[in-house]
Amino acid sequence: HPLGMSQAQTSPMPSNATSSQPASGFFVDARKGEVNELKNLLKNINVERDAKRKRDIIKKVIACMTLGIDVSRLFTEMIMAIESKDIVVKKMVYHYLCNYAHKEPEMAIMCINSLRRECDNDDPMVRGLALRSLCNLRLDSILEYVEQPLAKALTDLSAYVRKVAVITVLKINYLQPNFLESNGYMAKLHEMLQDVDADVVTNALYVLNELKMSYGGLEISQATIMHLLSRIGEFSEWGLCTVLDIVSRYKPANEDETFAIMNLLDAVLRTANSGAVLGTIKCFMNLTENFKDLRPQIWARAKPPLLTLLAGGNLELQ
């Protein structure tokens, strides 16, 4: 035999040799095995007692879901995990439930009672997250379950919960447009423009404007405009831009009112946010549309902040 190889080394392989090899190792669905392993871990009593380990396992579930792996078989175990006191775990479980609820409506019904119960939690963060998740289930039958928690959340002591509740009203409108008007939510949103928290006011403005978009957007009174502008320093950058967008559509009754509004907005020109600066200049232009003699003063006020933005180095902004 060439190269000193033995007969056993050079003899052809028997015809039945391939059948004797274990084929299962090559064709096992590794993903399916991983999901089964996660299911068993979520059922494990030792995992339930170890908060850190439980959090890590649920992170793996969310990671699998993000990668496109079907982990809907874990729905029951994930619903059970909602009872955790760990806010991070709750957030991940809510995210999981919202992702699979519209795909599995029958299973989604199982989590509605749990989420409604969470809407009465002592922690305002949990109350807000639960209400948001309840609406994000995207089920046509959700209205009968969400109405009572929503009405309660709109008057919650926590500004965060009220802020979430206002956005929830908009989500409900997408499901059933006639529901809001018939249940007095529009009037409630107008009342919330006077809320003590600026973020709640911003959300109320945004939602009302969105709901009335088919009519050209929110029409706002002089009293409300002056109220918003008197609190201009309380708003976040996004809230400030929302207010400026509303103000830019307002038509002052006379020149004195125009000057009053412009004086309140003048401080915004000195802010660092380019959107707020340009929004203010837009307001100035629209407010003085019928007062052409005021335009030179507008250019004088707008020139320094515009030059500052030009020197900022941002090509798109320039």
mmCIF file of C-alpha atoms in Angstrom:
data_model
loop_
_atom_site.group_PDB
_atom_site.id
_atom_site.type_symbol
_atom_site.label_atom_id
_atom_site.label_comp_id
_atom_site.label_asym_id
_atom_site.label_seq_id
_atom_site.Cartn_x
_atom_site.Cartn_y
_atom_site.Cartn_z
ATOM 1 C CA HIS A 1 0.000 0.000 0.000
ATOM 2 C CA PRO A 2 1.378 3.436 -0.958
ATOM 3 C CA LEU A 3 2.781 5.733 1.736
ATOM 4 C CA GLY A 4 2.788 2.843 4.150
ATOM 5 C CA MET A 5 -0.964 3.038 4.813
ATOM 6 C CA SER A 6 -2.636 -0.072 6.072
ATOM 7 C CA GLN A 7 -5.458 -1.856 4.338
ATOM 8 C CA ALA A 8 -7.864 -0.642 7.017
ATOM 9 C CA GLN A 9 -6.910 2.969 6.311
ATOM 10 C CA THR A 10 -7.356 2.704 2.561
ATOM 11 C CA SER A 11 -10.357 0.410 2.373
ATOM 12 C CA PRO A 12 -13.583 2.087 1.283
ATOM 13 C CA MET A 13 -16.142 3.059 3.969
ATOM 14 C CA PRO A 14 -18.957 0.534 4.387
ATOM 15 C CA SER A 15 -22.233 1.551 2.783
ATOM 16 C CA ASN A 16 -24.070 1.519 6.110
ATOM 17 C CA ALA A 17 -21.499 3.718 7.923
ATOM 18 C CA THR A 18 -23.368 6.966 7.327
ATOM 19 C CA SER A 19 -26.522 5.612 8.905
ATOM 20 C CA SER A 20 -24.646 4.763 12.089
ATOM 21 C CA GLN A 21 -23.546 8.431 12.594
ATOM 22 C CA PRO A 22 -25.714 10.509 14.941
ATOM 23 C CA ALA A 23 -27.488 12.995 12.678
ATOM 24 C CA SER A 24 -29.454 14.747 15.415
ATOM 25 C CA GLY A 25 -26.576 17.081 16.316
ATOM 26 C CA PHE A 26 -26.617 18.722 12.891
ATOM 27 C CA PHE A 27 -30.348 19.344 12.584
ATOM 28 C CA VAL A 28 -31.402 20.489 16.060
ATOM 29 C CA ASP A 29 -32.994 23.959 16.112
ATOM 30 C CA ALA A 30 -30.706 25.766 18.525
ATOM 31 C CA ARG A 31 -33.160 28.630 18.883
ATOM 32 C CA LYS A 32 -35.985 26.322 19.904
ATOM 33 C CA GLY A 33 -33.736 24.750 22.487
ATOM 34 C CA GLU A 34 -32.787 28.153 23.839
ATOM 35 C CA VAL A 35 -36.428 29.220 24.198
ATOM 36 C CA ASN A 36 -37.227 25.972 26.017
ATOM 37 C CA GLU A 37 -34.304 26.591 28.341
ATOM 38 C CA LEU A 38 -35.561 30.114 29.100
ATOM 39 C CA LYS A 39 -39.031 28.716 29.766
ATOM 40 C CA ASN A 40 -37.641 26.242 32.292
ATOM 41 C CA LEU A 41 -35.553 28.941 33.961
ATOM 42 C CA LEU A 42 -38.554 31.244 34.344
ATOM 43 C CA LYS A 43 -40.401 28.395 36.073
ATOM 44 C CA ASN A 44 -37.474 27.654 38.379
ATOM 45 C CA ILE A 45 -38.207 28.586 41.988
ATOM 46 C CA ASN A 46 -34.551 29.402 42.631
ATOM 47 C CA VAL A 47 -34.588 31.972 39.836
ATOM 48 C CA GLU A 48 -37.703 33.538 41.347
ATOM 49 C CA ARG A 49 -35.837 34.085 44.598
ATOM 50 C CA ASP A 50 -32.767 35.600 42.934
ATOM 51 C CA ALA A 51 -33.757 39.069 41.656
ATOM 52 C CA LYS A 52 -30.547 39.673 39.698
ATOM 53 C CA ARG A 53 -30.665 36.299 37.949
ATOM 54 C CA LYS A 54 -34.327 36.782 37.084
ATOM 55 C CA ARG A 55 -33.552 40.162 35.552
ATOM 56 C CA ASP A 56 -30.758 38.649 33.443
ATOM 57 C CA ILE A 57 -33.033 35.871 32.163
ATOM 58 C CA ILE A 58 -35.764 38.323 31.150
ATOM 59 C CA LYS A 59 -33.092 40.416 29.418
ATOM 60 C CA LYS A 60 -32.264 37.311 27.361
ATOM 61 C CA VAL A 61 -35.949 36.920 26.477
ATOM 62 C CA ILE A 62 -36.101 40.531 25.249
ATOM 63 C CA ALA A 63 -32.821 40.053 23.360
ATOM 64 C CA CYS A 64 -34.244 37.003 21.573
ATOM 65 C CA MET A 65 -37.416 38.925 20.732
ATOM 66 C CA THR A 66 -35.325 41.794 19.340
ATOM 67 C CA LEU A 67 -33.393 39.374 17.129
ATOM 68 C CA GLY A 68 -36.640 38.085 15.648
ATOM 69 C CA ILE A 69 -36.761 34.787 17.557
ATOM 70 C CA ASP A 70 -40.336 33.744 18.369
ATOM 71 C CA VAL A 71 -40.613 33.707 22.165
ATOM 72 C CA SER A 72 -44.416 33.857 22.296
ATOM 73 C CA ARG A 73 -44.378 30.459 24.058
ATOM 74 C CA LEU A 74 -43.130 32.281 27.145
ATOM 75 C CA PHE A 75 -46.259 34.466 27.370
ATOM 76 C CA THR A 76 -47.668 32.756 30.465
ATOM 77 C CA GLU A 77 -44.352 32.822 32.322
ATOM 78 C CA MET A 78 -43.812 36.497 31.436
ATOM 79 C CA ILE A 79 -47.260 37.428 32.742
ATOM 80 C CA MET A 80 -46.325 35.784 36.030
ATOM 81 C CA ALA A 81 -43.127 37.877 36.105
ATOM 82 C CA ILE A 82 -45.178 41.080 36.094
ATOM 83 C CA GLU A 83 -45.638 40.708 39.850
ATOM 84 C CA SER A 84 -41.959 41.534 40.401
ATOM 85 C CA LYS A 85 -41.078 44.590 42.493
ATOM 86 C CA ASP A 86 -38.105 45.288 40.220
ATOM 87 C CA ILE A 87 -39.081 48.252 38.012
ATOM 88 C CA VAL A 88 -36.567 47.192 35.338
ATOM 89 C CA VAL A 89 -38.185 43.749 35.115
ATOM 90 C CA LYS A 90 -41.623 45.346 34.898
ATOM 91 C CA LYS A 91 -40.534 47.577 31.995
ATOM 92 C CA MET A 92 -39.164 44.600 30.074
ATOM 93 C CA VAL A 93 -42.270 42.500 30.737
ATOM 94 C CA TYR A 94 -44.550 45.345 29.596
ATOM 95 C CA HIS A 95 -42.471 45.665 26.422
ATOM 96 C CA TYR A 96 -42.803 41.922 25.781
ATOM 97 C CA LEU A 97 -46.577 41.911 26.360
ATOM 98 C CA CYS A 98 -47.153 44.868 24.026
ATOM 99 C CA ASN A 99 -45.095 43.208 21.304
ATOM 100 C CA TYR A 100 -47.021 39.936 21.297
ATOM 101 C CA ALA A 101 -50.514 40.995 22.421
ATOM 102 C CA HIS A 102 -51.775 42.057 18.982
ATOM 103 C CA LYS A 103 -50.420 38.810 17.500
ATOM 104 C CA GLU A 104 -52.034 36.649 20.185
ATOM 105 C CA PRO A 105 -55.298 38.429 21.189
ATOM 106 C CA GLU A 106 -56.513 35.483 23.249
ATOM 107 C CA MET A 107 -53.349 35.512 25.322
ATOM 108 C CA ALA A 108 -53.497 39.290 25.616
ATOM 109 C CA ILE A 109 -56.769 39.045 27.516
ATOM 110 C CA MET A 110 -54.817 37.171 30.191
ATOM 111 C CA CYS A 111 -52.636 40.199 30.935
ATOM 112 C CA ILE A 112 -55.352 42.889 30.970
ATOM 113 C CA ASN A 113 -56.369 42.231 34.575
ATOM 114 C CA SER A 114 -52.733 42.252 35.658
ATOM 115 C CA LEU A 115 -52.128 45.610 33.977
ATOM 116 C CA ARG A 116 -55.331 47.100 35.405
ATOM 117 C CA ARG A 117 -54.193 46.033 38.852
ATOM 118 C CA GLU A 118 -50.804 47.643 38.218
ATOM 119 C CA CYS A 119 -52.589 50.928 37.395
ATOM 120 C CA ASP A 120 -53.417 51.144 41.127
ATOM 121 C CA ASN A 121 -49.846 50.487 42.263
ATOM 122 C CA ASP A 122 -48.379 52.724 44.975
ATOM 123 C CA ASP A 123 -45.439 53.641 42.722
ATOM 124 C CA PRO A 124 -46.413 56.391 40.229
ATOM 125 C CA MET A 125 -43.805 55.116 37.762
ATOM 126 C CA VAL A 126 -45.517 51.719 37.731
ATOM 127 C CA ARG A 127 -48.977 53.305 37.386
ATOM 128 C CA GLY A 128 -47.879 55.319 34.372
ATOM 129 C CA LEU A 129 -46.061 52.452 32.677
ATOM 130 C CA ALA A 130 -49.004 50.090 33.237
ATOM 131 C CA LEU A 131 -51.503 52.528 31.730
ATOM 132 C CA ARG A 132 -49.251 53.147 28.722
ATOM 133 C CA SER A 133 -48.807 49.404 28.201
ATOM 134 C CA LEU A 134 -52.534 48.734 28.567
ATOM 135 C CA CYS A 135 -53.247 51.037 25.613
ATOM 136 C CA ASN A 136 -50.305 49.721 23.621
ATOM 137 C CA LEU A 137 -51.893 46.257 23.499
ATOM 138 C CA ARG A 138 -53.653 47.597 20.385
ATOM 139 C CA LEU A 139 -56.833 45.591 20.860
ATOM 140 C CA ASP A 140 -60.239 46.830 19.683
ATOM 141 C CA SER A 141 -61.806 45.490 22.878
ATOM 142 C CA ILE A 142 -59.454 47.459 25.139
ATOM 143 C CA LEU A 143 -61.737 50.500 25.587
ATOM 144 C CA GLU A 144 -64.013 48.904 28.160
ATOM 145 C CA TYR A 145 -60.975 48.020 30.272
ATOM 146 C CA VAL A 146 -59.019 51.257 29.939
ATOM 147 C CA GLU A 147 -61.765 53.831 30.550
ATOM 148 C CA GLN A 148 -61.783 53.640 34.343
ATOM 149 C CA PRO A 149 -57.959 53.609 34.833
ATOM 150 C CA LEU A 150 -57.648 56.492 32.349
ATOM 151 C CA ALA A 151 -60.221 58.687 34.097
ATOM 152 C CA LYS A 152 -58.409 58.097 37.370
ATOM 153 C CA ALA A 153 -54.975 58.772 35.854
ATOM 154 C CA LEU A 154 -56.024 62.158 34.420
ATOM 155 C CA THR A 155 -56.485 63.405 38.003
ATOM 156 C CA ASP A 156 -53.544 61.508 39.527
ATOM 157 C CA LEU A 157 -51.347 63.314 42.060
ATOM 158 C CA SER A 158 -48.259 62.377 40.036
ATOM 159 C CA ALA A 159 -47.421 64.615 37.066
ATOM 160 C CA TYR A 160 -45.823 61.640 35.301
ATOM 161 C CA VAL A 161 -49.056 59.647 35.428
ATOM 162 C CA ARG A 162 -51.099 62.617 34.192
ATOM 163 C CA LYS A 163 -48.609 63.147 31.371
ATOM 164 C CA VAL A 164 -48.968 59.519 30.267
ATOM 165 C CA ALA A 165 -52.761 59.716 30.584
ATOM 166 C CA VAL A 166 -52.946 62.687 28.200
ATOM 167 C CA ILE A 167 -51.034 60.786 25.497
ATOM 168 C CA THR A 168 -53.263 57.778 26.184
ATOM 169 C CA VAL A 169 -56.268 59.864 25.141
ATOM 170 C CA LEU A 170 -54.684 60.316 21.709
ATOM 171 C CA LYS A 171 -54.019 56.582 21.410
ATOM 172 C CA ILE A 172 -57.663 55.845 22.203
ATOM 173 C CA ASN A 173 -58.728 58.263 19.486
ATOM 174 C CA TYR A 174 -56.889 56.121 16.934
ATOM 175 C CA LEU A 175 -58.900 53.098 18.077
ATOM 176 C CA GLN A 176 -62.308 54.800 18.276
ATOM 177 C CA PRO A 177 -62.507 58.484 17.242
ATOM 178 C CA ASN A 178 -66.032 59.141 18.580
ATOM 179 C CA PHE A 179 -65.165 57.878 22.035
ATOM 180 C CA LEU A 180 -63.444 61.089 23.215
ATOM 181 C CA GLU A 181 -66.141 63.627 22.405
ATOM 182 C CA SER A 182 -68.955 61.505 23.792
ATOM 183 C CA ASN A 183 -67.150 60.950 27.088
ATOM 184 C CA GLY A 184 -66.021 64.520 27.745
ATOM 185 C CA TYR A 185 -62.295 64.002 27.236
ATOM 186 C CA MET A 186 -61.901 67.037 24.985
ATOM 187 C CA ALA A 187 -63.133 69.351 27.734
ATOM 188 C CA LYS A 188 -60.841 67.636 30.194
ATOM 189 C CA LEU A 189 -57.825 68.204 27.923
ATOM 190 C CA HIS A 190 -58.654 71.913 27.689
ATOM 191 C CA GLU A 191 -58.732 72.056 31.497
ATOM 192 C CA MET A 192 -55.300 70.440 31.612
ATOM 193 C CA LEU A 193 -53.810 73.382 29.729
ATOM 194 C CA GLN A 194 -53.867 75.016 33.183
ATOM 195 C CA ASP A 195 -52.030 72.117 34.874
ATOM 196 C CA VAL A 196 -49.295 73.023 37.357
ATOM 197 C CA ASP A 197 -46.778 70.807 35.538
ATOM 198 C CA ALA A 198 -45.386 72.213 32.298
ATOM 199 C CA ASP A 199 -44.845 68.761 30.735
ATOM 200 C CA VAL A 200 -48.528 67.907 31.236
ATOM 201 C CA VAL A 201 -49.480 71.208 29.569
ATOM 202 C CA THR A 202 -47.150 70.425 26.648
ATOM 203 C CA ASN A 203 -48.734 66.998 26.123
ATOM 204 C CA ALA A 204 -52.240 68.468 26.347
ATOM 205 C CA LEU A 205 -51.332 71.080 23.716
ATOM 206 C CA TYR A 206 -49.844 68.458 21.421
ATOM 207 C CA VAL A 207 -52.822 66.087 21.751
ATOM 208 C CA LEU A 208 -55.449 68.815 21.244
ATOM 209 C CA ASN A 209 -53.572 70.106 18.204
ATOM 210 C CA GLU A 210 -53.330 66.586 16.763
ATOM 211 C CA LEU A 211 -57.026 65.877 17.374
ATOM 212 C CA LYS A 212 -58.023 69.096 15.586
ATOM 213 C CA MET A 213 -55.491 68.790 12.771
ATOM 214 C CA SER A 214 -58.215 68.158 10.182
ATOM 215 C CA TYR A 215 -59.649 71.595 11.096
ATOM 216 C CA GLY A 216 -56.296 73.340 10.762
ATOM 217 C CA GLY A 217 -55.030 72.687 14.261
ATOM 218 C CA LEU A 218 -55.922 73.977 17.711
ATOM 219 C CA GLU A 219 -57.588 77.390 17.946
ATOM 220 C CA ILE A 220 -56.534 79.055 21.142
ATOM 221 C CA SER A 221 -57.867 82.043 23.053
ATOM 222 C CA GLN A 222 -56.025 85.182 24.092
ATOM 223 C CA ALA A 223 -56.248 84.199 27.770
ATOM 224 C CA THR A 224 -54.657 80.797 27.111
ATOM 225 C CA ILE A 225 -51.912 82.312 24.931
ATOM 226 C CA MET A 226 -50.979 84.787 27.646
ATOM 227 C CA HIS A 227 -51.094 82.039 30.274
ATOM 228 C CA LEU A 228 -48.705 79.861 28.245
ATOM 229 C CA LEU A 229 -46.332 82.729 27.547
ATOM 230 C CA SER A 230 -46.250 83.733 31.206
ATOM 231 C CA ARG A 231 -44.861 80.250 31.943
ATOM 232 C CA ILE A 232 -42.497 80.180 28.980
ATOM 233 C CA GLY A 233 -39.464 79.530 31.194
ATOM 234 C CA GLU A 234 -40.952 76.315 32.653
ATOM 235 C CA PHE A 235 -41.184 74.358 29.413
ATOM 236 C CA SER A 236 -38.635 71.889 28.112
ATOM 237 C CA GLU A 237 -37.084 72.536 24.700
ATOM 238 C CA TRP A 238 -39.633 70.284 23.007
ATOM 239 C CA GLY A 239 -42.449 71.894 24.991
ATOM 240 C CA LEU A 240 -41.188 75.345 24.072
ATOM 241 C CA CYS A 241 -41.238 74.490 20.361
ATOM 242 C CA THR A 242 -44.796 73.122 20.744
ATOM 243 C CA VAL A 243 -45.955 76.362 22.377
ATOM 244 C CA LEU A 244 -44.220 78.474 19.718
ATOM 245 C CA ASP A 245 -45.922 76.513 16.949
ATOM 246 C CA ILE A 246 -49.323 77.299 18.504
ATOM 247 C CA VAL A 247 -48.443 80.970 19.061
ATOM 248 C CA SER A 248 -47.297 81.359 15.440
ATOM 249 C CA ARG A 249 -50.887 80.712 14.296
ATOM 250 C CA TYR A 250 -52.459 83.181 16.698
ATOM 251 C CA LYS A 251 -53.858 86.465 15.319
ATOM 252 C CA PRO A 252 -53.546 89.355 17.804
ATOM 253 C CA ALA A 253 -56.467 91.742 18.128
ATOM 254 C CA ASN A 254 -54.375 94.916 17.953
ATOM 255 C CA GLU A 255 -50.862 96.348 17.940
ATOM 256 C CA ASP A 256 -50.646 96.556 21.720
ATOM 257 C CA GLU A 257 -51.339 92.824 22.059
ATOM 258 C CA THR A 258 -48.753 92.116 19.372
ATOM 259 C CA PHE A 259 -46.110 94.044 21.305
ATOM 260 C CA ALA A 260 -47.073 92.301 24.558
ATOM 261 C CA ILE A 261 -46.609 88.840 23.010
ATOM 262 C CA MET A 262 -43.344 89.793 21.325
ATOM 263 C CA ASN A 263 -41.921 91.183 24.560
ATOM 264 C CA LEU A 264 -42.708 87.888 26.320
ATOM 265 C CA LEU A 265 -41.026 85.949 23.503
ATOM 266 C CA ASP A 266 -37.978 88.192 23.292
ATOM 267 C CA ALA A 267 -36.063 86.233 25.962
ATOM 268 C CA VAL A 268 -36.381 83.038 23.897
ATOM 269 C CA LEU A 269 -34.167 84.567 21.212
ATOM 270 C CA ARG A 270 -31.253 84.290 23.642
ATOM 271 C CA THR A 271 -31.650 80.554 24.250
ATOM 272 C CA ALA A 272 -29.178 78.003 22.919
ATOM 273 C CA ASN A 273 -31.798 75.856 21.172
ATOM 274 C CA SER A 274 -31.899 76.633 17.445
ATOM 275 C CA GLY A 275 -35.443 75.300 17.053
ATOM 276 C CA ALA A 276 -36.723 77.670 19.731
ATOM 277 C CA VAL A 277 -34.869 80.641 18.217
ATOM 278 C CA LEU A 278 -36.167 80.006 14.697
ATOM 279 C CA GLY A 279 -39.647 79.267 16.077
ATOM 280 C CA THR A 280 -39.632 82.637 17.831
ATOM 281 C CA ILE A 281 -38.592 84.458 14.664
ATOM 282 C CA LYS A 282 -41.406 82.679 12.846
ATOM 283 C CA CYS A 283 -43.822 83.940 15.519
ATOM 284 C CA PHE A 284 -42.507 87.488 15.099
ATOM 285 C CA MET A 285 -43.002 87.322 11.338
ATOM 286 C CA ASN A 286 -46.543 85.961 11.576
ATOM 287 C CA LEU A 287 -47.610 88.265 14.403
ATOM 288 C CA THR A 288 -46.550 91.355 12.449
ATOM 289 C CA GLU A 289 -48.030 90.236 9.145
ATOM 290 C CA ASN A 290 -50.541 93.103 9.229
ATOM 291 C CA PHE A 291 -48.083 95.603 10.710
ATOM 292 C CA LYS A 292 -45.497 96.153 7.988
ATOM 293 C CA ASP A 293 -44.021 99.155 9.785
ATOM 294 C CA LEU A 294 -42.820 96.834 12.562
ATOM 295 C CA ARG A 295 -40.742 94.677 10.211
ATOM 296 C CA PRO A 296 -37.510 96.743 10.551
ATOM 297 C CA GLN A 297 -37.651 96.221 14.314
ATOM 298 C CA ILE A 298 -38.092 92.476 13.725
ATOM 299 C CA TRP A 299 -34.953 92.380 11.583
ATOM 300 C CA ALA A 300 -33.046 94.287 14.266
ATOM 301 C CA ARG A 301 -34.073 91.769 16.964
ATOM 302 C CA ALA A 302 -33.529 88.700 14.811
ATOM 303 C CA LYS A 303 -30.134 89.619 13.384
ATOM 304 C CA PRO A 304 -27.875 88.824 16.432
ATOM 305 C CA PRO A 305 -29.300 85.341 17.186
ATOM 306 C CA LEU A 306 -29.269 84.451 13.484
ATOM 307 C CA LEU A 307 -25.625 85.452 13.183
ATOM 308 C CA THR A 308 -24.880 83.352 16.264
ATOM 309 C CA LEU A 309 -26.513 80.326 14.617
ATOM 310 C CA LEU A 310 -24.594 80.964 11.401
ATOM 311 C CA ALA A 311 -21.327 80.906 13.350
ATOM 312 C CA GLY A 312 -22.266 77.721 15.163
ATOM 313 C CA GLY A 313 -20.576 75.405 12.673
ATOM 314 C CA ASN A 314 -23.602 73.212 11.894
ATOM 315 C CA LEU A 315 -23.836 73.068 8.080
ATOM 316 C CA GLU A 316 -27.511 72.087 7.917
ATOM 317 C CA LEU A 317 -28.474 74.835 10.347
ATOM 318 C CA GLN A 318 -26.390 77.408 8.471
#
